[in-house]
Coordinates of C-alpha atoms in Angstrom, one line a residue:
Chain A
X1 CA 323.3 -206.8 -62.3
X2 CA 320.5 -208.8 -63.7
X3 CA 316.8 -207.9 -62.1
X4 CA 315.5 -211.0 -60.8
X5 CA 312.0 -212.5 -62.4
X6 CA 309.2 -211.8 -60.4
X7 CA 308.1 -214.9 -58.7
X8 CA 304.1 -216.0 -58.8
X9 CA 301.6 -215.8 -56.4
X10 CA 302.2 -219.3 -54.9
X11 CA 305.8 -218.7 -54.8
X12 CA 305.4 -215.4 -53.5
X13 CA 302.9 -216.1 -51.0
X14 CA 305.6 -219.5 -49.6
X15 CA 309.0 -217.1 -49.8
X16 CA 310.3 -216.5 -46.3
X17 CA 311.0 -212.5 -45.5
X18 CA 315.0 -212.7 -46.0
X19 CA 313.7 -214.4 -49.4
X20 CA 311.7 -211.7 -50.4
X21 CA 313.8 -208.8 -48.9
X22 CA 317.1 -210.6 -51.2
X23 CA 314.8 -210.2 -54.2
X24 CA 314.2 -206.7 -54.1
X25 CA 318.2 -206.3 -52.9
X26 CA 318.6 -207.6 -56.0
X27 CA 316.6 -204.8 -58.5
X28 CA 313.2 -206.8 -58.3
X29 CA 310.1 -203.9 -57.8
X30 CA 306.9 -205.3 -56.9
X31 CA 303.6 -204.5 -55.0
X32 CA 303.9 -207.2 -51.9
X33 CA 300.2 -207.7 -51.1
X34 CA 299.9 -211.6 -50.7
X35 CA 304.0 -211.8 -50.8
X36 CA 304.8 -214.2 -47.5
X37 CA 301.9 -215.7 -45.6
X38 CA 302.2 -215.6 -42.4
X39 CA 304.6 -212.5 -41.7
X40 CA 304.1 -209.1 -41.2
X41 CA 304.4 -206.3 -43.3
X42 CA 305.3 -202.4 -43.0
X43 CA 305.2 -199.0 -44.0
X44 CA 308.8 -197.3 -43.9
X45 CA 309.1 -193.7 -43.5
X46 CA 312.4 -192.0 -43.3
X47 CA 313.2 -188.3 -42.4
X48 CA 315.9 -186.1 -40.8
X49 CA 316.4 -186.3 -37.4
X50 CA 315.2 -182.8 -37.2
X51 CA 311.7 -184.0 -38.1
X52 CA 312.1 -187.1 -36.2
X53 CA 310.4 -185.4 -33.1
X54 CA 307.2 -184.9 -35.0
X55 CA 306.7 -188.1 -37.0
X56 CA 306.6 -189.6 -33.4
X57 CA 304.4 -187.8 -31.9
X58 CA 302.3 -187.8 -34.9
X59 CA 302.3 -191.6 -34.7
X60 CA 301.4 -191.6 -30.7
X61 CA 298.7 -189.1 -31.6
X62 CA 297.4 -191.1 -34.3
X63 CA 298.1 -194.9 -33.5
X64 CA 295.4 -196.2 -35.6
X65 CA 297.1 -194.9 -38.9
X66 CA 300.4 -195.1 -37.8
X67 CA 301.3 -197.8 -35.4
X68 CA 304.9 -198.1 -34.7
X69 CA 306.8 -201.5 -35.5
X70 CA 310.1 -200.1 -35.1
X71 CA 311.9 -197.0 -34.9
X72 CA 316.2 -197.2 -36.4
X73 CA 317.7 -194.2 -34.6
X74 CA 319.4 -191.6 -36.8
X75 CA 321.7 -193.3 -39.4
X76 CA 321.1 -197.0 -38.1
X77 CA 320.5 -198.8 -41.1
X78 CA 319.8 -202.5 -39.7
X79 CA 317.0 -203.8 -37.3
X80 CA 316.2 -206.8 -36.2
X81 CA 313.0 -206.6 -38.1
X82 CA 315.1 -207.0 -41.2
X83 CA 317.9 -209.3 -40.3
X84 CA 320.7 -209.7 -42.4
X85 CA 319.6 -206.7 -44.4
X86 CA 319.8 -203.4 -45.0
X87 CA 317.0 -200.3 -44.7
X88 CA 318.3 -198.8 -48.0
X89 CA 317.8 -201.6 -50.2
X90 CA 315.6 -204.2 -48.9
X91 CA 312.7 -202.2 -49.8
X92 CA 311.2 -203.3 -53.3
X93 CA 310.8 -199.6 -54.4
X94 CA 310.8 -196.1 -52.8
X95 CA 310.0 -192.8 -53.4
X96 CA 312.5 -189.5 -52.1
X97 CA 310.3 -186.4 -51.9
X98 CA 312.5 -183.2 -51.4
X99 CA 310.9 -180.1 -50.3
X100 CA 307.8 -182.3 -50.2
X101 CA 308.0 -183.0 -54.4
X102 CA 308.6 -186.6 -55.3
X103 CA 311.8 -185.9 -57.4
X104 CA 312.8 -190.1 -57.7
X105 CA 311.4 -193.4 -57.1
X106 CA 314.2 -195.8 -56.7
X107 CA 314.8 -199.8 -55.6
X108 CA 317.9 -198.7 -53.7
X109 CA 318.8 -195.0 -51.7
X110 CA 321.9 -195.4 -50.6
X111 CA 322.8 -192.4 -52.6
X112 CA 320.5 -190.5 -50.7
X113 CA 321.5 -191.7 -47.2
X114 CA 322.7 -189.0 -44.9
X115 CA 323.7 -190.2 -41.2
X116 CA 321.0 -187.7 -39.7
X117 CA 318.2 -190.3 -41.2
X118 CA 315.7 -192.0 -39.0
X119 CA 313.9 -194.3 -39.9
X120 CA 310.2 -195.6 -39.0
X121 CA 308.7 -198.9 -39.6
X122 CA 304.8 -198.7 -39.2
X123 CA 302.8 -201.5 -39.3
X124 CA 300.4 -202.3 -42.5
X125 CA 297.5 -203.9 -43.5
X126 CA 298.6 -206.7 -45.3
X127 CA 299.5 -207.9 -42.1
X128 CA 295.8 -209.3 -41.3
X129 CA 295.1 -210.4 -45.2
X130 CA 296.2 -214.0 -44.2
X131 CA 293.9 -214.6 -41.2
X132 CA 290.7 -213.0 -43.2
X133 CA 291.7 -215.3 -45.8
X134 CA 291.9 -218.2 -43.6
X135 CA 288.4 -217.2 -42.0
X136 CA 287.8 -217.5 -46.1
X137 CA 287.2 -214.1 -46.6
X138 CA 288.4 -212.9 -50.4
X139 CA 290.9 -210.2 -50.6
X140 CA 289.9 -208.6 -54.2
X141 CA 293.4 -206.8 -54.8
X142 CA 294.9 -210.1 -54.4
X143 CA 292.3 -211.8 -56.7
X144 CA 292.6 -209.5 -59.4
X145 CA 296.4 -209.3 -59.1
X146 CA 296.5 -205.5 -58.0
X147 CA 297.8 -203.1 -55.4
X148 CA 295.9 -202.6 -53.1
X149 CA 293.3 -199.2 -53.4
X150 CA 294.2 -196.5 -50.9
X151 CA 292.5 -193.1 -50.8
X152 CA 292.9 -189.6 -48.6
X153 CA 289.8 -188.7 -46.6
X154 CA 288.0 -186.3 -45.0
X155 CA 288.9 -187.6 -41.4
X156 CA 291.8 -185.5 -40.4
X157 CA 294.3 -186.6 -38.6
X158 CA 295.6 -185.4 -35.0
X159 CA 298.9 -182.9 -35.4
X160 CA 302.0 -183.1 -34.3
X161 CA 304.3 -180.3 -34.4
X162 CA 304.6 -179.0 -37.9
X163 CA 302.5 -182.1 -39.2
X164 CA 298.9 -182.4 -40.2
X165 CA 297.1 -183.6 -42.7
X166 CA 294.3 -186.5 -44.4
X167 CA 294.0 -189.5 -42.6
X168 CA 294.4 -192.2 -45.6
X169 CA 292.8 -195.4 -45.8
X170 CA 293.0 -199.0 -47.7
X171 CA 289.5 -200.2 -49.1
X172 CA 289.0 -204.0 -49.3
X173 CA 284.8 -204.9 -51.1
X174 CA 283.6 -207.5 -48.2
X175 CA 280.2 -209.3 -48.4
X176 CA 277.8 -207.9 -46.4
X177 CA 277.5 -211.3 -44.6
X178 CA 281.2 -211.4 -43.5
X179 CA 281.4 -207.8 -42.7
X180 CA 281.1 -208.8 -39.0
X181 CA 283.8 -211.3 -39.6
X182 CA 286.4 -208.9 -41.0
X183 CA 285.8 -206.2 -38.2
X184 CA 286.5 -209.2 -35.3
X185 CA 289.3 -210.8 -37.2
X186 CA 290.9 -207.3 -37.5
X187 CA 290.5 -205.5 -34.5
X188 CA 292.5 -208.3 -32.9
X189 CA 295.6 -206.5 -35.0
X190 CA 295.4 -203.4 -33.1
X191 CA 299.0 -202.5 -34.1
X192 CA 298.9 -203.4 -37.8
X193 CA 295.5 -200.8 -38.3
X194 CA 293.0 -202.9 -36.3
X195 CA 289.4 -202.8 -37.0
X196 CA 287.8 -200.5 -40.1
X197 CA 287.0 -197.0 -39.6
X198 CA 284.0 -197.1 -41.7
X199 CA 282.4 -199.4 -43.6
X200 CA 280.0 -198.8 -46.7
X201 CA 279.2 -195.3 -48.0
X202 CA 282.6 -193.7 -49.4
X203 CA 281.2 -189.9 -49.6
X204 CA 280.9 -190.6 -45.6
X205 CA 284.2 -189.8 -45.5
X206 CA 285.1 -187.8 -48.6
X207 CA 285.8 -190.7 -51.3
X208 CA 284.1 -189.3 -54.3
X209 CA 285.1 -191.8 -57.0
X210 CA 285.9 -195.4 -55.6
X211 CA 286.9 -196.0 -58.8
X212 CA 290.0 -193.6 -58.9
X213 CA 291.8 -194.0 -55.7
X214 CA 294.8 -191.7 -54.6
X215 CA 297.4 -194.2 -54.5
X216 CA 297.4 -198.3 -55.8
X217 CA 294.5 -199.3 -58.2
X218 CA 291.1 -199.5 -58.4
X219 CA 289.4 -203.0 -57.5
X220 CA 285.6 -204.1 -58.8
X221 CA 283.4 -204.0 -56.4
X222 CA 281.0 -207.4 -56.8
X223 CA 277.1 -207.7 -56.7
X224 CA 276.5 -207.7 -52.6
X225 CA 279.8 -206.5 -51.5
X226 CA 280.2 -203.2 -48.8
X227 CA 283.6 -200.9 -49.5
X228 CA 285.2 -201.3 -46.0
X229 CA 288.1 -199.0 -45.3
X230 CA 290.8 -199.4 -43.3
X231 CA 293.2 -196.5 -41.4
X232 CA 296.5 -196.8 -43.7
X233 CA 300.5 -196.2 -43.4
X234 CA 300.6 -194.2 -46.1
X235 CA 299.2 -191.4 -44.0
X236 CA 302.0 -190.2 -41.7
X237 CA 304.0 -189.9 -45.2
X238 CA 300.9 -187.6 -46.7
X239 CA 301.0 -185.5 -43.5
X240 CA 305.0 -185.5 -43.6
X241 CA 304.7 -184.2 -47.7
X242 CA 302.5 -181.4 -46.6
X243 CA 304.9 -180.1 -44.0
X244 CA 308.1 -180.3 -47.3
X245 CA 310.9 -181.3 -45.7
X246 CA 314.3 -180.7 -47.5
X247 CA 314.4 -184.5 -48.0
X248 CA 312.2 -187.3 -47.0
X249 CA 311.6 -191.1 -48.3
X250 CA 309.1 -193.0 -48.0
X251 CA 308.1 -196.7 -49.5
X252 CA 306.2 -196.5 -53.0
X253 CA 302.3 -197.2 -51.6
X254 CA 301.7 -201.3 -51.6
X255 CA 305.8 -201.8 -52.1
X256 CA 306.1 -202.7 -48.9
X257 CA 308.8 -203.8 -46.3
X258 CA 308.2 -207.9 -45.5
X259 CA 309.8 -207.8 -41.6
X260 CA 310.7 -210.9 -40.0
X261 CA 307.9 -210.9 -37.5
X262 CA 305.2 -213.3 -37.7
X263 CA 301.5 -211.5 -38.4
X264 CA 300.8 -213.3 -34.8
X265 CA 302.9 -211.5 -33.0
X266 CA 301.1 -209.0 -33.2
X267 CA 297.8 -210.4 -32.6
X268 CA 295.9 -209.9 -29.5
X269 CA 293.6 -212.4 -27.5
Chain B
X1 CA 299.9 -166.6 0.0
X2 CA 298.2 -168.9 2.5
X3 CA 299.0 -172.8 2.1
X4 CA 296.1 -174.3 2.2
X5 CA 295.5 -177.1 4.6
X6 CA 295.6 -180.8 3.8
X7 CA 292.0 -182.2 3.3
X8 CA 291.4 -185.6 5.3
X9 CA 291.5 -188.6 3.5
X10 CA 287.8 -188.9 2.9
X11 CA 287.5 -185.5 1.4
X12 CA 290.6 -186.1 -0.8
X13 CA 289.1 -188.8 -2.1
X14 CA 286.0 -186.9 -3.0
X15 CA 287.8 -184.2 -4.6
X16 CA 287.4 -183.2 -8.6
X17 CA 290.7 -183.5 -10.2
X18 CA 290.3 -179.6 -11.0
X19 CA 289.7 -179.1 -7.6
X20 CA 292.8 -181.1 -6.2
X21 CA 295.2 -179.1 -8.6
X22 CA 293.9 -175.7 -7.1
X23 CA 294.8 -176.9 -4.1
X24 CA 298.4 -177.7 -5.6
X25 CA 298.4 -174.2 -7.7
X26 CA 297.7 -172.8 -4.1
X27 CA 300.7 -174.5 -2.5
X28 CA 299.8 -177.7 -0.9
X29 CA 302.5 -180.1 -1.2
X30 CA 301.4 -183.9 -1.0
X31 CA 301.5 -187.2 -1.6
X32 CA 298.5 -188.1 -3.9
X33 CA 297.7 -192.0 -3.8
X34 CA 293.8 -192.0 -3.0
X35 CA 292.7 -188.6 -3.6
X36 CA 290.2 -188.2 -6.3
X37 CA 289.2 -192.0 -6.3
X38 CA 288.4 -192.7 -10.0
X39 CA 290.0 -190.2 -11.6
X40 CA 293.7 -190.6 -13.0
X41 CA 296.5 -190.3 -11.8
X42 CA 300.1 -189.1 -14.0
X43 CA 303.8 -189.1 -14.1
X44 CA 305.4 -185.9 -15.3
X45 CA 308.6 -185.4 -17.0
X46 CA 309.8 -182.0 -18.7
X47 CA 313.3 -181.8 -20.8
X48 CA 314.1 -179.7 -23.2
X49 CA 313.3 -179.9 -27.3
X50 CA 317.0 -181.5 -27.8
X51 CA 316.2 -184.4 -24.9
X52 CA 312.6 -184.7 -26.5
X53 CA 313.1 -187.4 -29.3
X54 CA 314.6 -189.6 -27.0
X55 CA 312.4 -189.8 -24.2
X56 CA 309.5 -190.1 -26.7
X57 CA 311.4 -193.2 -28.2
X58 CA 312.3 -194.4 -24.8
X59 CA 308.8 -194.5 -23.9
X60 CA 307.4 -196.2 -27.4
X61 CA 309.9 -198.7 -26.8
X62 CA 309.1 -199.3 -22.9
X63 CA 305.3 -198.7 -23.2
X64 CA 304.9 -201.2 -19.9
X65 CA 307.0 -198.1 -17.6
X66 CA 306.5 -195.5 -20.3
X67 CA 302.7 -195.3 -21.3
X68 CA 302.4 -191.6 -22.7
X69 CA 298.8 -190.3 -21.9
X70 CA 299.7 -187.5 -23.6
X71 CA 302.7 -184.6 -24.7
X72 CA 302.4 -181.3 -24.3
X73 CA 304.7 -179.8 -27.7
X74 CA 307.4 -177.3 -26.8
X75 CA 306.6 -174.2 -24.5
X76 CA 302.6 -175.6 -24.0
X77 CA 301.2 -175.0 -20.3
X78 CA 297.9 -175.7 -20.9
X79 CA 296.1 -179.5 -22.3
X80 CA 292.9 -180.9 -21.8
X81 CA 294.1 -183.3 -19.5
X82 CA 294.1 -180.4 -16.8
X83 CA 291.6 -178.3 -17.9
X84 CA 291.7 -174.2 -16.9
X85 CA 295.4 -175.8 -15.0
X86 CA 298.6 -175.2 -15.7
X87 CA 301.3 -177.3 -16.1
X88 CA 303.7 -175.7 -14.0
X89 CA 301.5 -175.1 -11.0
X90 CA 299.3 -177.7 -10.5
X91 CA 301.5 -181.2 -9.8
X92 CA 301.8 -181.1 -5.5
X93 CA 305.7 -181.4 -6.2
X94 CA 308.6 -180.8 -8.3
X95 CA 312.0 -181.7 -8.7
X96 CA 314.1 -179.8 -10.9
X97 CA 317.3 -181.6 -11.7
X98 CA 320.6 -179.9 -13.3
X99 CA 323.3 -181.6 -14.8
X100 CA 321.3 -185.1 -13.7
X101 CA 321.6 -183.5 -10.0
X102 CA 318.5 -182.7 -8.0
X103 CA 319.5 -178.8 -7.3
X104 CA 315.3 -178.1 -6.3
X105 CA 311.9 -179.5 -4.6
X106 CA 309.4 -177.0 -5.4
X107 CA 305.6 -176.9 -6.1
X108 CA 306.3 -173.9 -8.7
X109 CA 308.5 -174.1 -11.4
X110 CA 307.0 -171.2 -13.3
X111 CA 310.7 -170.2 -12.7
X112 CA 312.7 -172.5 -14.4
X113 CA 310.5 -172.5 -17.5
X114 CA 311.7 -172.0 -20.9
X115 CA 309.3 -172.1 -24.3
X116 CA 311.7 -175.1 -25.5
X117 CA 310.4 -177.3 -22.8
X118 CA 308.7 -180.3 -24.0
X119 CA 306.4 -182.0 -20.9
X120 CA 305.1 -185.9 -21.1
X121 CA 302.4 -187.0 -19.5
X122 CA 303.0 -190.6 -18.4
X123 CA 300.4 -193.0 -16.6
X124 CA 300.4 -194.3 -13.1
X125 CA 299.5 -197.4 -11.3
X126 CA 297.3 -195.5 -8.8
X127 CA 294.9 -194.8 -11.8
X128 CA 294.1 -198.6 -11.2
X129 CA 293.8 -198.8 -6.9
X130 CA 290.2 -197.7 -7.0
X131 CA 289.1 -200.8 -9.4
X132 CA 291.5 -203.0 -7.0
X133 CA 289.6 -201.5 -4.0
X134 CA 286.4 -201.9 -5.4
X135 CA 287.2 -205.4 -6.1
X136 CA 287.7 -205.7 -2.0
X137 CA 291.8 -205.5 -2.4
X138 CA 293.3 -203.5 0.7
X139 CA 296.2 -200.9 -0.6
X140 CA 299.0 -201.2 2.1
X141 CA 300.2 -197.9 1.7
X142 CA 297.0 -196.0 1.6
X143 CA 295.9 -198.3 4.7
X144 CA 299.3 -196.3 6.3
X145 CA 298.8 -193.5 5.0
X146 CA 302.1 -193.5 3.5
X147 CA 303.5 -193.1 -0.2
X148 CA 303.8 -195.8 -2.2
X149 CA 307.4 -197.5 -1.9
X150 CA 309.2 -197.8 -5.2
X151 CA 312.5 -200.1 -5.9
X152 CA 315.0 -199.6 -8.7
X153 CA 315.3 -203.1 -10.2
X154 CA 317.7 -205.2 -11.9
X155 CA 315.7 -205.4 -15.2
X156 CA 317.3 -202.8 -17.8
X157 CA 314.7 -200.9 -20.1
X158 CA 315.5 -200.7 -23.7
X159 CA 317.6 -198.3 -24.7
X160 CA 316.8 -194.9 -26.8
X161 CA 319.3 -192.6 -28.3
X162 CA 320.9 -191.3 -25.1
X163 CA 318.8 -192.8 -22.3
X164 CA 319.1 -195.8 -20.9
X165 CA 318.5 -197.3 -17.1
X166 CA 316.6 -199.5 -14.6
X167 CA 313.1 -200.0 -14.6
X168 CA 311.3 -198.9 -11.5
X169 CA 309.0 -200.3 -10.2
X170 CA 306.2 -199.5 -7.3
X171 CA 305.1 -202.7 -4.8
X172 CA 301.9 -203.5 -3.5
X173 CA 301.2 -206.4 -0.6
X174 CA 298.5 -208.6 -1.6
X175 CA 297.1 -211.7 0.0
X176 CA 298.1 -215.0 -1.7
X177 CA 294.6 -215.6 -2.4
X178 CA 294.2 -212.2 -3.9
X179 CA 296.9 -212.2 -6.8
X180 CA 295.4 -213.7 -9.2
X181 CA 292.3 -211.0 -9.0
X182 CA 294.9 -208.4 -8.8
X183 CA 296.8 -209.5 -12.0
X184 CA 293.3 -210.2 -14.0
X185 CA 292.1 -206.6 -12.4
X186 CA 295.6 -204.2 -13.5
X187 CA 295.9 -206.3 -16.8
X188 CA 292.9 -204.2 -17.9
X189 CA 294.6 -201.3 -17.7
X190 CA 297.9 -201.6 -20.2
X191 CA 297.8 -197.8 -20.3
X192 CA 298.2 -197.2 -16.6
X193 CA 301.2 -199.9 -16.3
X194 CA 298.7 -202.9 -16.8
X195 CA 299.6 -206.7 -15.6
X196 CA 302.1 -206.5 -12.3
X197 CA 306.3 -207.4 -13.9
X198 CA 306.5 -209.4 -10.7
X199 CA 305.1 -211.8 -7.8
X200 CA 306.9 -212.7 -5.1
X201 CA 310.9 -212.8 -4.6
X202 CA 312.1 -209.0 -4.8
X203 CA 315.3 -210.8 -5.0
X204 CA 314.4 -212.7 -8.3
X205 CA 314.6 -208.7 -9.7
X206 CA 317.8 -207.4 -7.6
X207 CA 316.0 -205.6 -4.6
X208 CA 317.9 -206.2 -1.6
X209 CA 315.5 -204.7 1.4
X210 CA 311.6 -204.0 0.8
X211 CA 312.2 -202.2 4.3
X212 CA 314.3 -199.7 2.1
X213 CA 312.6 -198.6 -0.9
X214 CA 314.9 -195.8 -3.6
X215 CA 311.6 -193.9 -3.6
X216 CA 308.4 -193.7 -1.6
X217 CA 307.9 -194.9 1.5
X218 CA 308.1 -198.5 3.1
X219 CA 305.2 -200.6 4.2
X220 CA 304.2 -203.5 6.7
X221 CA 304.3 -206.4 4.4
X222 CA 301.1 -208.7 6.6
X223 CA 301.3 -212.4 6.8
X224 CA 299.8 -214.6 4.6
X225 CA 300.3 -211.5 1.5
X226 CA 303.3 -211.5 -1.6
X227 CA 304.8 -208.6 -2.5
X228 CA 303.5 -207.6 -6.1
X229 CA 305.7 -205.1 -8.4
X230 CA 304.1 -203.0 -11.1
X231 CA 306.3 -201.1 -13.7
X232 CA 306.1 -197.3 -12.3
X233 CA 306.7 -194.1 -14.5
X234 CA 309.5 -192.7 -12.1
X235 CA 311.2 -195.2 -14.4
X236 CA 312.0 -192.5 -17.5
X237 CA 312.8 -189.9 -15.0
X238 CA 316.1 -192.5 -14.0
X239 CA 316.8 -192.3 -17.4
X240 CA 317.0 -189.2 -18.3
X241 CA 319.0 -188.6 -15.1
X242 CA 321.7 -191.0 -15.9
X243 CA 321.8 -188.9 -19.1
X244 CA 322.4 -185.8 -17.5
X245 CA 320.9 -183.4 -19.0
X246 CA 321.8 -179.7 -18.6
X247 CA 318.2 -179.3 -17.1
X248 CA 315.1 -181.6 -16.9
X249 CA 312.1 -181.6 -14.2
X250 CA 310.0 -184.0 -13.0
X251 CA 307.0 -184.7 -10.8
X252 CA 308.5 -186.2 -6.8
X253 CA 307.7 -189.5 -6.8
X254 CA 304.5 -190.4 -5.7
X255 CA 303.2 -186.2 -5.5
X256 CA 301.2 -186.9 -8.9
X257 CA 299.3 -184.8 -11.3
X258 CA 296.0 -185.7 -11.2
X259 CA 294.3 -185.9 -14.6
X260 CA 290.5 -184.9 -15.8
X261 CA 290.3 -188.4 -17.7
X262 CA 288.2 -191.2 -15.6
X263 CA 290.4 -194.2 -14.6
X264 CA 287.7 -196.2 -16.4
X265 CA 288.8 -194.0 -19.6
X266 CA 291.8 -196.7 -19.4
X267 CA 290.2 -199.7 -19.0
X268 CA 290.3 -202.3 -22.1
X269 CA 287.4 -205.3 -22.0

């Protein structure tokens, strides 16, 4: 099978979901920010149906970091948030921890999928990128052609069961005169992260280097600009590691799922 | 033990929620619609570890019936939502159910409890009659002095692993020229059941006689006012009963447990 040539930005940003998700069926592994306007995208954490019980609760407890798109029940493997496609591929890449190691990242794990799997779809950031860039806000990660940066804080999140752990957040450099902007546009996306949890001063919440975030890459910060952080899917999976299941996978940070929902739907007046 | 004696309806209303539920630890068995005016009120539903994933994803997926105020993990007695209480105690009424058949009414189920029972705490539209009172909107059952009458419907909830079933409602009469008010007031609280599913025609959602409600009690429907149907959190408890479980217990419908949060703790802008 020939791995399909990544797209540009244009293209990216025009190709419907089913598009994008046939693209990375087919082998192609890219970060997705900026990847089709318009729609929303997600987080995908999968785990045993033994663990299942605490991943939800963890995400009821914590529904800023970990707002639920979409659960698929234990060894469902279709949803209609991905229609016409398939959990275990559609994916562009994902890492399978077991005992709470990363042992593989992968574009396809159907040779890890067990029929006790369930699988949640959490809504992401991204989401909201198009209507701050419609309000003409910048998005640096996408300007500089990067993942987006993501670091663990201080901020702990709420347990659940046997899971506990750093709440983990995206940072996006605003201008100080559009800060106001980004918090309204945002915190009308209460279930795709909503409005920041802090805004300027990293060491606030634990950041010590800006520079050299936990997961994704760094972005420059420009004369002007406040770090504004946003609550992050990539935390249920941090607080899932720590607990070391026998097998879990999640999506590779910034490879995300592109669902078929539109970002308005999940927009609130 | 002494029951204690049921406190008029002016003093019920005055009553701290800490003080209501000694009244319940102590015995007293009743229906709960007024007492503790802005305080609020909570559905109850206890199943064991194995049932747990599936009410939890039952009530993600029907968060209009379902919404979780909180979950008290497996074998927990004690949360902040009943401070110094106890969860087995202090709701005026149980029902324990075996095999999906009520076998028990009790206002103690110290009994029946196991340390793999997992209890959700589930909102209730009488969190939201004191902001419809204060807003000079009559409640026909507390008027009575009655329970609240609450109707099986014809609209399905979505499905979750094993449970599936009706959603319940509870019904309210309200002046023509008061529904609007009503609507904008209840939409305010989406964690208490917000906006009402239905105005008018109980028909229109496949409920035969308002004179003969599945739970509750029935009220005078006055001239000149529509019947208006809230989602109700009796609804999960039908689920899990058409599931049959080998033992599940929940609150008797309309005998609530009345929570240390402020109603106003509910209330979005």
């Amino acid at each position: 099978m020939t791995t399909p040539v990544t797209p540009g930005a244009a293209e990216a940003a025009r190709l419907t979901p089913a598009a994008a998700r046939a693209l990375f069926r087919a082998g192609l592994s890219t970060a997705t920010a900026g990847w089709s306007r318009g729609f929303a995208q997600a987080n995908v954490l999968i785990v045993p149906q033994s663990q299942a019980f605490d991943v939800l609760l963890f995400a009821q407890r914590n529904p800023k970091s970990c707002p639920l798109l979409g659960v698929l029940e234990a060894g469902q493997t279709a949803s209609e948030l991905l229609a016409g496609g398939d959990i275990r591929t559609d994916v562009p890449k994902y890492v399978v921890y077991e005992d709470g190691v990363p042992t593989a990242e992968t574009t396809d794990i159907t040779g890890w999928w067990r029929d006790d799997l369930v699988t949640f779809i959490i809504g992401c950031s991204f989401t909201f990128e198009s209507a701050l860039m419609d309000a003409g806000i910048r998005i640096a990660h996408i300007d500089q052609g990067v993942n987006v940066p993501m670091y663990k804080t201080s901020i702990r999140s709420t347990s659940a069961g046997r899971l506990s752990g750093p709440t983990v957040v995206s940072m996006r450099p605003i201008p100080a005169s559009q800060v106001s902007d980004a918090v309204r546009i945002t915190s009308r996306y209460p279930a795709v992260h909503g409005a920041p949890v802090h805004v300027g001063n990293p060491a606030d919440i634990g950041i010590e280097d800006l520079g050299r975030p936990d997961f994704g890459d760094a972005v420059e910060i420009p004369e002007g600009h406040l770090p504004v952080f946003w609550a992050c899917g990539v935390t249920p999976q941090a607080a899932v590691m720590e607990s070391r299941p026998a097998l879990a996978i999640g999506h590779a940070p910034g490879y995300m799922l592109i669902a078929d929902a539109r970002d308005v739907d999940y927009q609130v007046p």
